[in-house]
Amino acid sequence: MLAFLLTSVSHVRAFEPAIALDPPRLAQAPEPLCFCWNDGRKIAEGAAACIRTTQGRRLAQCGRVINMMSWQVTETPCPES
């Protein structure tokens, strides 16, 4: 009797319509645009800006360290305007 029930249930399931799956997803999300912050403004990756340091305002470049945005501070003082 159990064998009959198992075969009849599997027989019914074979004719059920397939369930649609989600569309394929990317293995990794697209790279977001990354920014550094300076005085409340976004500075694009690779751009330079004058930032405040303990040695006064210095020219620094916005860059990436592993997966974090960071300033690469130079020894060049900011130009006076």
XYZ file of C-alpha atoms in Angstrom:
81
model
C 0.000 0.000 0.000
C 2.833 2.422 0.892
C 4.553 1.740 -2.436
C 1.320 2.568 -4.269
C 0.984 5.906 -2.418
C 4.590 6.878 -3.126
C 4.326 6.102 -6.837
C 1.000 7.900 -7.202
C 2.299 11.024 -5.429
C 5.466 11.153 -7.539
C 3.360 10.588 -10.662
C 1.149 13.586 -9.839
C 4.134 15.848 -9.124
C 5.719 14.991 -12.466
C 2.879 16.743 -14.317
C 2.768 19.894 -12.169
C 4.023 23.042 -13.887
C 7.536 24.128 -13.035
C 7.954 27.010 -10.629
C 9.746 30.001 -12.141
C 12.999 30.790 -10.382
C 14.462 34.227 -9.772
C 16.518 35.579 -12.662
C 20.243 34.853 -12.394
C 22.117 37.255 -10.175
C 25.599 38.641 -10.556
C 28.225 36.913 -8.469
C 29.271 40.321 -7.174
C 27.390 43.594 -7.024
C 28.557 46.286 -9.436
C 31.368 48.451 -8.100
C 29.877 51.495 -6.380
C 31.352 54.922 -6.905
C 33.648 55.627 -3.978
C 34.384 58.953 -2.336
C 36.429 60.499 0.438
C 34.937 63.253 2.576
C 36.522 66.655 3.218
C 34.758 69.488 5.058
C 31.347 67.966 4.247
C 32.056 67.525 0.528
C 32.537 64.321 -1.458
C 35.906 64.023 -3.184
C 36.130 61.430 -5.974
C 38.649 58.607 -5.839
C 41.949 59.766 -7.372
C 41.226 63.480 -6.850
C 43.321 65.720 -4.616
C 42.147 68.182 -1.972
C 43.553 70.259 0.866
C 42.734 68.626 4.196
C 43.429 69.629 7.777
C 46.188 67.675 9.491
C 48.112 68.088 12.736
C 50.830 69.794 10.654
C 48.411 72.276 9.080
C 46.544 72.020 5.792
C 48.215 69.590 3.394
C 47.497 68.384 -0.115
C 46.118 64.822 -0.029
C 44.846 62.351 -2.599
C 41.697 60.280 -2.139
C 42.528 56.597 -2.572
C 41.506 53.083 -1.645
C 43.245 50.897 0.917
C 41.928 47.339 0.516
C 38.184 48.124 0.578
C 38.192 51.395 2.540
C 38.556 54.933 1.244
C 41.468 56.839 2.755
C 43.488 60.009 2.326
C 47.121 59.720 1.213
C 48.588 62.876 2.729
C 51.603 64.483 1.034
C 54.220 66.794 2.530
C 53.050 69.561 0.166
C 51.297 72.390 2.011
C 48.122 73.730 0.434
C 48.636 76.699 -1.875
C 47.616 80.038 -0.356
C 44.816 81.806 -2.163
